[in-house]
Amino acid sequence: MPVFLKRIKFSALPLLGLLLLGAALVSASIGAVSIPLSEIVGGTLTDQQMAVLNSIRFPRVLLAVIVGGALAVSGAAMQGLFRNPLADPGLIGIATSAALAVAIVIVLAGPIAGYFGLYAMSVAAFTGALAACFVIFRFARLTGTFSVTYMLLTGIAINALSAAGVGFLTFLSDDQQLRTLTFWTMGSLGGALWVSVIVAATIIIPSALILVKNARELNVLLLGESEARYLGVDVERLKRRIVVCTALSVGAAIAVSGIIGFVGLVVPHLIRLTLGPDHRLLIPASALLGAILLLLADTIARTIVAPAEMPVGILTSMIGGPFFLWLLVKQYSGRFGL
């Protein structure tokens, strides 16, 4: 590739960074208490405005950035691992396992008192995601090597079993438990606190950095596993690293926001269409665009039906569902004469 084209493509990262900063400032200024953008930038804020920003707006904005980036980066890594642009972190059963763990806490554990009770669902979701990761590792190594095929089949089985468990617990739940479980599975950033932002960031940021560090190996893996081994890539170690980092990122994201779909599918594909398949650019660009997309979606979700608030997962699914169908038609239209 000519040098000037590389420079143009990598200049997309600063541009996405500026767009993210602008989206964050706009999101922070919009809400029940209107705060002019000029006052945020100029620092001429009243005590009330400062309290709103520090207690409500800034934690929510940062959480949207972290969660959106985590889902998009995980999607880009999974698509590189499976060598399929339609792959998604949900394929390996992490989201449904987290949902099952949360359903167990909501329906069977009942109200949990004390400090732990405030974060019981988050801890349960993260534990469920890690449990799914452990099961995947055990079954993926049945052949003696880390098989992507076995991992995918295990994910399908985990998705089915977890969905059945959630359905059974939904059947057992009362009205209040059903409402809580339903709203959690829709996904929302409404409960954003500084504690949840810090906890999510300490897990997601290191995992994302490891994925960026392995971008070159993912590029080589696009040639095929045999070719990657011939070129010196430890394929089995790379697979384990990608799955662990993806599980940690998605598990931490789900724990603080609930299930938010399609970000991990849509964002990497958009970046791949515009900037190419180079993971050295694809992964960080996906992180930035994922943060922008979820931030804008959350801003719309909390203002479009004000004073009520729409779960952001509904909005991302409304956008992602048609886009996914378009991808299917585009990818397979030549085969089936569509």
Tab-separated table of C-alpha atoms in Angstrom:
chain	number	residue	atom	x	y	z
A	1	MET	CA	0.000	0.000	0.000
A	2	PRO	CA	1.389	3.473	-0.838
A	3	VAL	CA	2.672	5.461	2.141
A	4	PHE	CA	0.250	8.349	1.621
A	5	LEU	CA	-2.732	5.950	1.748
A	6	LYS	CA	-1.447	4.521	5.043
A	7	ARG	CA	-1.164	8.040	6.430
A	8	ILE	CA	-4.709	8.865	5.318
A	9	LYS	CA	-6.086	5.726	6.949
A	10	PHE	CA	-4.244	6.178	10.232
A	11	SER	CA	-5.319	9.830	10.331
A	12	ALA	CA	-8.824	8.421	10.832
A	13	LEU	CA	-7.918	7.665	14.460
A	14	PRO	CA	-7.398	11.332	15.467
A	15	LEU	CA	-10.566	12.225	13.563
A	16	LEU	CA	-12.567	9.577	15.433
A	17	GLY	CA	-11.009	10.813	18.672
A	18	LEU	CA	-12.211	14.357	17.977
A	19	LEU	CA	-15.680	13.065	17.085
A	20	LEU	CA	-15.773	11.121	20.354
A	21	LEU	CA	-14.804	14.212	22.336
A	22	GLY	CA	-17.515	16.236	20.588
A	23	ALA	CA	-20.127	13.506	21.183
A	24	ALA	CA	-19.152	13.340	24.863
A	25	LEU	CA	-19.532	17.096	25.332
A	26	VAL	CA	-22.903	17.121	23.547
A	27	SER	CA	-24.134	14.155	25.584
A	28	ALA	CA	-23.051	15.805	28.831
A	29	SER	CA	-24.962	18.977	27.966
A	30	ILE	CA	-28.278	17.244	27.174
A	31	GLY	CA	-30.726	16.089	29.810
A	32	ALA	CA	-33.456	17.074	32.235
A	33	VAL	CA	-31.203	19.893	33.432
A	34	SER	CA	-29.957	21.651	30.299
A	35	ILE	CA	-26.330	22.740	30.540
A	36	PRO	CA	-25.128	24.901	27.633
A	37	LEU	CA	-22.126	23.484	25.826
A	38	SER	CA	-20.371	26.848	25.976
A	39	GLU	CA	-20.510	26.798	29.789
A	40	ILE	CA	-19.048	23.288	29.946
A	41	VAL	CA	-16.179	24.218	27.646
A	42	GLY	CA	-15.643	27.613	29.291
A	43	GLY	CA	-15.889	26.267	32.845
A	44	THR	CA	-18.509	28.837	33.890
A	45	LEU	CA	-20.794	26.403	35.710
A	46	THR	CA	-23.066	26.906	38.681
A	47	ASP	CA	-22.840	24.623	41.709
A	48	GLN	CA	-26.009	22.822	40.614
A	49	GLN	CA	-24.700	22.245	37.094
A	50	MET	CA	-21.379	21.013	38.448
A	51	ALA	CA	-23.168	18.596	40.774
A	52	VAL	CA	-25.269	17.232	37.888
A	53	LEU	CA	-22.210	16.747	35.700
A	54	ASN	CA	-20.062	15.102	38.356
A	55	SER	CA	-22.758	12.867	39.840
A	56	ILE	CA	-24.843	11.898	36.793
A	57	ARG	CA	-23.629	13.011	33.354
A	58	PHE	CA	-19.868	12.364	33.432
A	59	PRO	CA	-20.114	8.824	34.913
A	60	ARG	CA	-22.745	7.928	32.330
A	61	VAL	CA	-20.751	9.390	29.442
A	62	LEU	CA	-17.577	7.576	30.494
A	63	LEU	CA	-19.453	4.317	31.031
A	64	ALA	CA	-20.964	4.568	27.529
A	65	VAL	CA	-17.488	5.168	26.094
A	66	ILE	CA	-15.963	2.216	27.965
A	67	VAL	CA	-18.806	-0.232	27.271
A	68	GLY	CA	-19.182	0.764	23.607
A	69	GLY	CA	-15.448	0.471	23.057
A	70	ALA	CA	-15.303	-2.905	24.816
A	71	LEU	CA	-18.120	-4.420	22.762
A	72	ALA	CA	-16.716	-3.126	19.467
A	73	VAL	CA	-13.138	-4.239	20.183
A	74	SER	CA	-14.348	-7.676	21.254
A	75	GLY	CA	-16.377	-7.953	18.058
A	76	ALA	CA	-13.377	-7.016	15.914
A	77	ALA	CA	-11.204	-9.588	17.689
A	78	MET	CA	-13.814	-12.357	17.377
A	79	GLN	CA	-14.305	-11.630	13.685
A	80	GLY	CA	-10.558	-11.877	13.195
A	81	LEU	CA	-10.368	-15.115	15.168
A	82	PHE	CA	-13.222	-16.753	13.237
A	83	ARG	CA	-12.136	-15.036	9.993
A	84	ASN	CA	-15.787	-14.160	9.448
A	85	PRO	CA	-17.225	-10.601	9.397
A	86	LEU	CA	-20.540	-11.918	10.767
A	87	ALA	CA	-18.991	-13.211	13.996
A	88	ASP	CA	-20.059	-11.636	17.272
A	89	PRO	CA	-19.017	-12.047	20.946
A	90	GLY	CA	-22.461	-13.473	21.648
A	91	LEU	CA	-21.555	-16.543	19.583
A	92	ILE	CA	-19.578	-18.104	22.427
A	93	GLY	CA	-22.358	-17.775	24.994
A	94	ILE	CA	-20.926	-15.052	27.227
A	95	ALA	CA	-23.995	-12.787	27.178
A	96	THR	CA	-26.545	-15.523	27.834
A	97	SER	CA	-24.419	-16.999	30.651
A	98	ALA	CA	-24.270	-13.582	32.268
A	99	ALA	CA	-28.045	-13.265	31.868
A	100	LEU	CA	-28.562	-16.651	33.518
A	101	ALA	CA	-26.390	-15.682	36.490
A	102	VAL	CA	-28.319	-12.428	36.903
A	103	ALA	CA	-31.645	-14.291	36.662
A	104	ILE	CA	-30.506	-16.648	39.429
A	105	VAL	CA	-29.703	-13.701	41.693
A	106	ILE	CA	-32.947	-11.857	40.921
A	107	VAL	CA	-35.318	-14.818	41.204
A	108	LEU	CA	-33.689	-17.235	43.648
A	109	ALA	CA	-31.442	-15.135	45.889
A	110	GLY	CA	-34.031	-12.437	46.579
A	111	PRO	CA	-33.131	-9.041	48.069
A	112	ILE	CA	-29.503	-8.873	49.197
A	113	ALA	CA	-28.786	-6.459	52.005
A	114	GLY	CA	-25.690	-4.386	52.576
A	115	TYR	CA	-23.012	-2.999	50.300
A	116	PHE	CA	-22.796	-6.180	48.231
A	117	GLY	CA	-26.490	-5.927	47.418
A	118	LEU	CA	-25.858	-2.753	45.414
A	119	TYR	CA	-23.636	-4.642	42.979
A	120	ALA	CA	-25.077	-8.162	43.221
A	121	MET	CA	-26.267	-8.246	39.598
A	122	SER	CA	-22.967	-6.874	38.295
A	123	VAL	CA	-20.962	-9.460	40.223
A	124	ALA	CA	-23.327	-12.215	39.073
A	125	ALA	CA	-23.071	-11.155	35.419
A	126	PHE	CA	-19.286	-11.086	35.520
A	127	THR	CA	-19.173	-14.463	37.277
A	128	GLY	CA	-21.486	-15.966	34.664
A	129	ALA	CA	-19.295	-14.647	31.852
A	130	LEU	CA	-16.160	-16.121	33.424
A	131	ALA	CA	-17.937	-19.462	33.953
A	132	ALA	CA	-18.815	-19.540	30.248
A	133	CYS	CA	-15.190	-18.813	29.398
A	134	PHE	CA	-14.017	-21.712	31.606
A	135	VAL	CA	-16.462	-24.169	30.001
A	136	ILE	CA	-15.432	-23.016	26.530
A	137	PHE	CA	-11.769	-23.625	27.322
A	138	ARG	CA	-12.446	-27.100	28.676
A	139	PHE	CA	-14.448	-28.238	25.652
A	140	ALA	CA	-12.370	-26.420	23.049
A	141	ARG	CA	-9.350	-28.505	24.068
A	142	LEU	CA	-11.055	-31.886	23.720
A	143	THR	CA	-9.052	-32.543	20.558
A	144	GLY	CA	-5.769	-31.690	22.268
A	145	THR	CA	-5.545	-28.282	20.578
A	146	PHE	CA	-7.648	-25.167	20.991
A	147	SER	CA	-10.256	-25.805	18.291
A	148	VAL	CA	-12.280	-22.836	17.012
A	149	THR	CA	-14.923	-25.263	15.761
A	150	TYR	CA	-15.357	-26.850	19.191
A	151	MET	CA	-15.405	-23.399	20.745
A	152	LEU	CA	-18.224	-22.310	18.445
A	153	LEU	CA	-20.218	-25.504	19.058
A	154	THR	CA	-19.728	-25.109	22.801
A	155	GLY	CA	-20.955	-21.515	22.547
A	156	ILE	CA	-24.099	-22.667	20.747
A	157	ALA	CA	-24.763	-25.222	23.492
A	158	ILE	CA	-24.140	-22.652	26.234
A	159	ASN	CA	-26.492	-20.197	24.533
A	160	ALA	CA	-29.236	-22.830	24.353
A	161	LEU	CA	-28.839	-24.025	27.960
A	162	SER	CA	-28.578	-20.499	29.359
A	163	ALA	CA	-31.628	-19.346	27.402
A	164	ALA	CA	-33.580	-22.329	28.739
A	165	GLY	CA	-32.468	-21.495	32.279
A	166	VAL	CA	-33.465	-17.840	31.907
A	167	GLY	CA	-36.823	-18.922	30.506
A	168	PHE	CA	-37.442	-21.270	33.426
A	169	LEU	CA	-36.510	-18.625	35.997
A	170	THR	CA	-38.705	-16.108	34.170
A	171	PHE	CA	-41.571	-18.578	34.546
A	172	LEU	CA	-40.897	-18.790	38.309
A	173	SER	CA	-40.521	-15.032	38.856
A	174	ASP	CA	-43.135	-12.708	40.291
A	175	ASP	CA	-44.121	-9.404	38.678
A	176	GLN	CA	-41.356	-7.336	40.277
A	177	GLN	CA	-38.661	-9.899	39.533
A	178	LEU	CA	-39.883	-10.229	35.969
A	179	ARG	CA	-39.746	-6.456	35.487
A	180	THR	CA	-36.205	-6.253	36.885
A	181	LEU	CA	-34.971	-9.129	34.744
A	182	THR	CA	-36.640	-7.792	31.605
A	183	PHE	CA	-35.149	-4.312	31.978
A	184	TRP	CA	-31.685	-5.736	32.658
A	185	THR	CA	-31.760	-7.860	29.505
A	186	MET	CA	-32.743	-4.766	27.484
A	187	GLY	CA	-29.529	-2.986	28.466
A	188	SER	CA	-29.237	0.423	30.082
A	189	LEU	CA	-26.601	2.850	31.342
A	190	GLY	CA	-29.017	4.509	33.751
A	191	GLY	CA	-27.294	3.142	36.847
A	192	ALA	CA	-23.887	4.598	36.005
A	193	LEU	CA	-21.776	5.416	39.073
A	194	TRP	CA	-18.129	6.304	39.437
A	195	VAL	CA	-17.519	2.953	41.125
A	196	SER	CA	-18.909	1.011	38.163
A	197	VAL	CA	-16.907	3.175	35.743
A	198	ILE	CA	-13.653	2.518	37.611
A	199	VAL	CA	-14.262	-1.225	38.004
A	200	ALA	CA	-15.206	-1.647	34.340
A	201	ALA	CA	-12.244	0.437	33.184
A	202	THR	CA	-9.706	-1.575	35.211
A	203	ILE	CA	-10.844	-4.760	33.441
A	204	ILE	CA	-11.733	-3.531	29.965
A	205	ILE	CA	-8.819	-1.187	29.207
A	206	PRO	CA	-6.014	-3.742	29.886
A	207	SER	CA	-7.934	-6.403	27.909
A	208	ALA	CA	-8.374	-4.025	24.968
A	209	LEU	CA	-4.676	-3.095	25.040
A	210	ILE	CA	-3.733	-6.782	24.875
A	211	LEU	CA	-5.989	-7.207	21.848
A	212	VAL	CA	-4.315	-4.218	20.176
A	213	LYS	CA	-0.916	-5.720	20.960
A	214	ASN	CA	-1.956	-8.921	19.147
A	215	ALA	CA	-3.183	-7.095	16.035
A	216	ARG	CA	-0.261	-8.231	13.871
A	217	GLU	CA	-0.834	-11.893	14.761
A	218	LEU	CA	-4.530	-11.504	13.915
A	219	ASN	CA	-3.513	-10.121	10.520
A	220	VAL	CA	-1.364	-13.194	9.907
A	221	LEU	CA	-4.186	-15.487	11.081
A	222	LEU	CA	-6.344	-14.149	8.242
A	223	LEU	CA	-4.149	-16.218	5.916
A	224	GLY	CA	-5.189	-19.443	7.690
A	225	GLU	CA	-3.985	-21.337	10.754
A	226	SER	CA	-1.412	-23.431	8.888
A	227	GLU	CA	0.088	-20.380	7.207
A	228	ALA	CA	0.133	-18.489	10.518
A	229	ARG	CA	2.040	-21.332	12.197
A	230	TYR	CA	4.499	-21.411	9.310
A	231	LEU	CA	5.109	-17.680	9.779
A	232	GLY	CA	5.902	-18.160	13.462
A	233	VAL	CA	2.593	-17.349	15.176
A	234	ASP	CA	1.707	-19.459	18.209
A	235	VAL	CA	-1.881	-19.990	17.068
A	236	GLU	CA	-3.081	-21.888	20.142
A	237	ARG	CA	-1.749	-19.240	22.493
A	238	LEU	CA	-3.239	-16.498	20.333
A	239	LYS	CA	-6.681	-18.159	20.421
A	240	ARG	CA	-6.593	-18.448	24.209
A	241	ARG	CA	-5.506	-14.848	24.588
A	242	ILE	CA	-8.257	-13.541	22.292
A	243	VAL	CA	-10.983	-15.560	24.022
A	244	VAL	CA	-9.871	-14.576	27.537
A	245	CYS	CA	-9.623	-10.869	26.707
A	246	THR	CA	-12.953	-10.965	24.892
A	247	ALA	CA	-14.644	-12.742	27.783
A	248	LEU	CA	-13.237	-10.276	30.303
A	249	SER	CA	-14.222	-7.240	28.226
A	250	VAL	CA	-17.720	-8.416	27.362
A	251	GLY	CA	-18.328	-9.784	30.860
A	252	ALA	CA	-17.319	-6.507	32.492
A	253	ALA	CA	-19.407	-4.517	29.989
A	254	ILE	CA	-22.501	-6.662	30.525
A	255	ALA	CA	-22.046	-6.505	34.276
A	256	VAL	CA	-22.404	-2.714	34.355
A	257	SER	CA	-24.845	-2.155	31.490
A	258	GLY	CA	-26.886	-5.287	30.875
A	259	ILE	CA	-27.100	-6.850	27.436
A	260	ILE	CA	-26.542	-4.372	24.595
A	261	GLY	CA	-26.646	-6.095	21.248
A	262	PHE	CA	-25.189	-5.563	17.777
A	263	VAL	CA	-22.454	-3.051	18.680
A	264	GLY	CA	-19.845	-5.803	18.404
A	265	LEU	CA	-21.185	-6.784	14.989
A	266	VAL	CA	-21.970	-3.471	13.314
A	267	VAL	CA	-19.003	-1.320	14.315
A	268	PRO	CA	-16.086	-3.562	13.207
A	269	HIS	CA	-17.799	-4.220	9.906
A	270	LEU	CA	-18.256	-0.502	9.243
A	271	ILE	CA	-14.587	0.109	10.012
A	272	ARG	CA	-13.547	-2.793	7.813
A	273	LEU	CA	-15.608	-1.454	4.906
A	274	THR	CA	-14.093	2.023	5.151
A	275	LEU	CA	-10.541	1.507	6.455
A	276	GLY	CA	-9.721	-2.071	5.496
A	277	PRO	CA	-9.025	-5.297	7.419
A	278	ASP	CA	-5.688	-4.348	9.039
A	279	HIS	CA	-6.259	-5.106	12.747
A	280	ARG	CA	-3.595	-2.586	13.762
A	281	LEU	CA	-6.066	0.052	12.611
A	282	LEU	CA	-9.301	-1.938	12.829
A	283	ILE	CA	-9.185	-2.596	16.586
A	284	PRO	CA	-8.452	0.950	17.870
A	285	ALA	CA	-10.791	2.487	15.276
A	286	SER	CA	-13.533	0.064	16.325
A	287	ALA	CA	-13.015	1.089	19.951
A	288	LEU	CA	-13.475	4.762	19.085
A	289	LEU	CA	-16.457	4.253	16.778
A	290	GLY	CA	-18.097	1.843	19.236
A	291	ALA	CA	-17.778	4.443	21.967
A	292	ILE	CA	-19.266	7.124	19.689
A	293	LEU	CA	-22.153	4.909	18.574
A	294	LEU	CA	-23.173	3.817	22.066
A	295	LEU	CA	-22.758	7.341	23.429
A	296	LEU	CA	-25.054	8.791	20.753
A	297	ALA	CA	-27.525	5.916	21.144
A	298	ASP	CA	-27.664	6.429	24.920
A	299	THR	CA	-28.162	10.171	24.479
A	300	ILE	CA	-31.084	9.521	22.136
A	301	ALA	CA	-32.508	6.783	24.378
A	302	ARG	CA	-32.648	9.015	27.449
A	303	THR	CA	-34.139	12.014	25.646
A	304	ILE	CA	-36.460	10.673	22.942
A	305	VAL	CA	-39.197	9.643	25.403
A	306	ALA	CA	-38.358	12.097	28.222
A	307	PRO	CA	-39.110	12.219	31.097
A	308	ALA	CA	-39.077	8.423	30.749
A	309	GLU	CA	-35.999	6.598	29.472
A	310	MET	CA	-35.778	3.980	26.723
A	311	PRO	CA	-33.329	1.098	27.354
A	312	VAL	CA	-30.408	1.689	25.022
A	313	GLY	CA	-30.304	-1.991	24.061
A	314	ILE	CA	-33.626	-1.550	22.270
A	315	LEU	CA	-32.204	1.281	20.170
A	316	THR	CA	-29.004	-0.560	19.230
A	317	SER	CA	-31.045	-3.615	18.243
A	318	MET	CA	-33.358	-1.475	16.109
A	319	ILE	CA	-30.270	-0.208	14.258
A	320	GLY	CA	-28.266	-3.423	14.278
A	321	GLY	CA	-31.005	-5.848	13.229
A	322	PRO	CA	-31.628	-4.365	9.765
A	323	PHE	CA	-27.888	-3.839	9.298
A	324	PHE	CA	-27.244	-7.521	10.068
A	325	LEU	CA	-29.867	-8.573	7.504
A	326	TRP	CA	-28.219	-6.265	4.967
A	327	LEU	CA	-24.860	-7.944	5.648
A	328	LEU	CA	-26.383	-11.366	5.102
A	329	VAL	CA	-27.959	-10.317	1.813
A	330	LYS	CA	-24.741	-8.667	0.651
A	331	GLN	CA	-22.524	-11.613	1.570
A	332	TYR	CA	-24.700	-14.379	0.140
A	333	SER	CA	-26.561	-12.639	-2.696
A	334	GLY	CA	-24.130	-13.962	-5.282
A	335	ARG	CA	-24.571	-17.541	-4.130
A	336	PHE	CA	-28.347	-17.620	-4.103
A	337	GLY	CA	-29.053	-15.200	-6.950
A	338	LEU	CA	-30.684	-12.571	-4.716
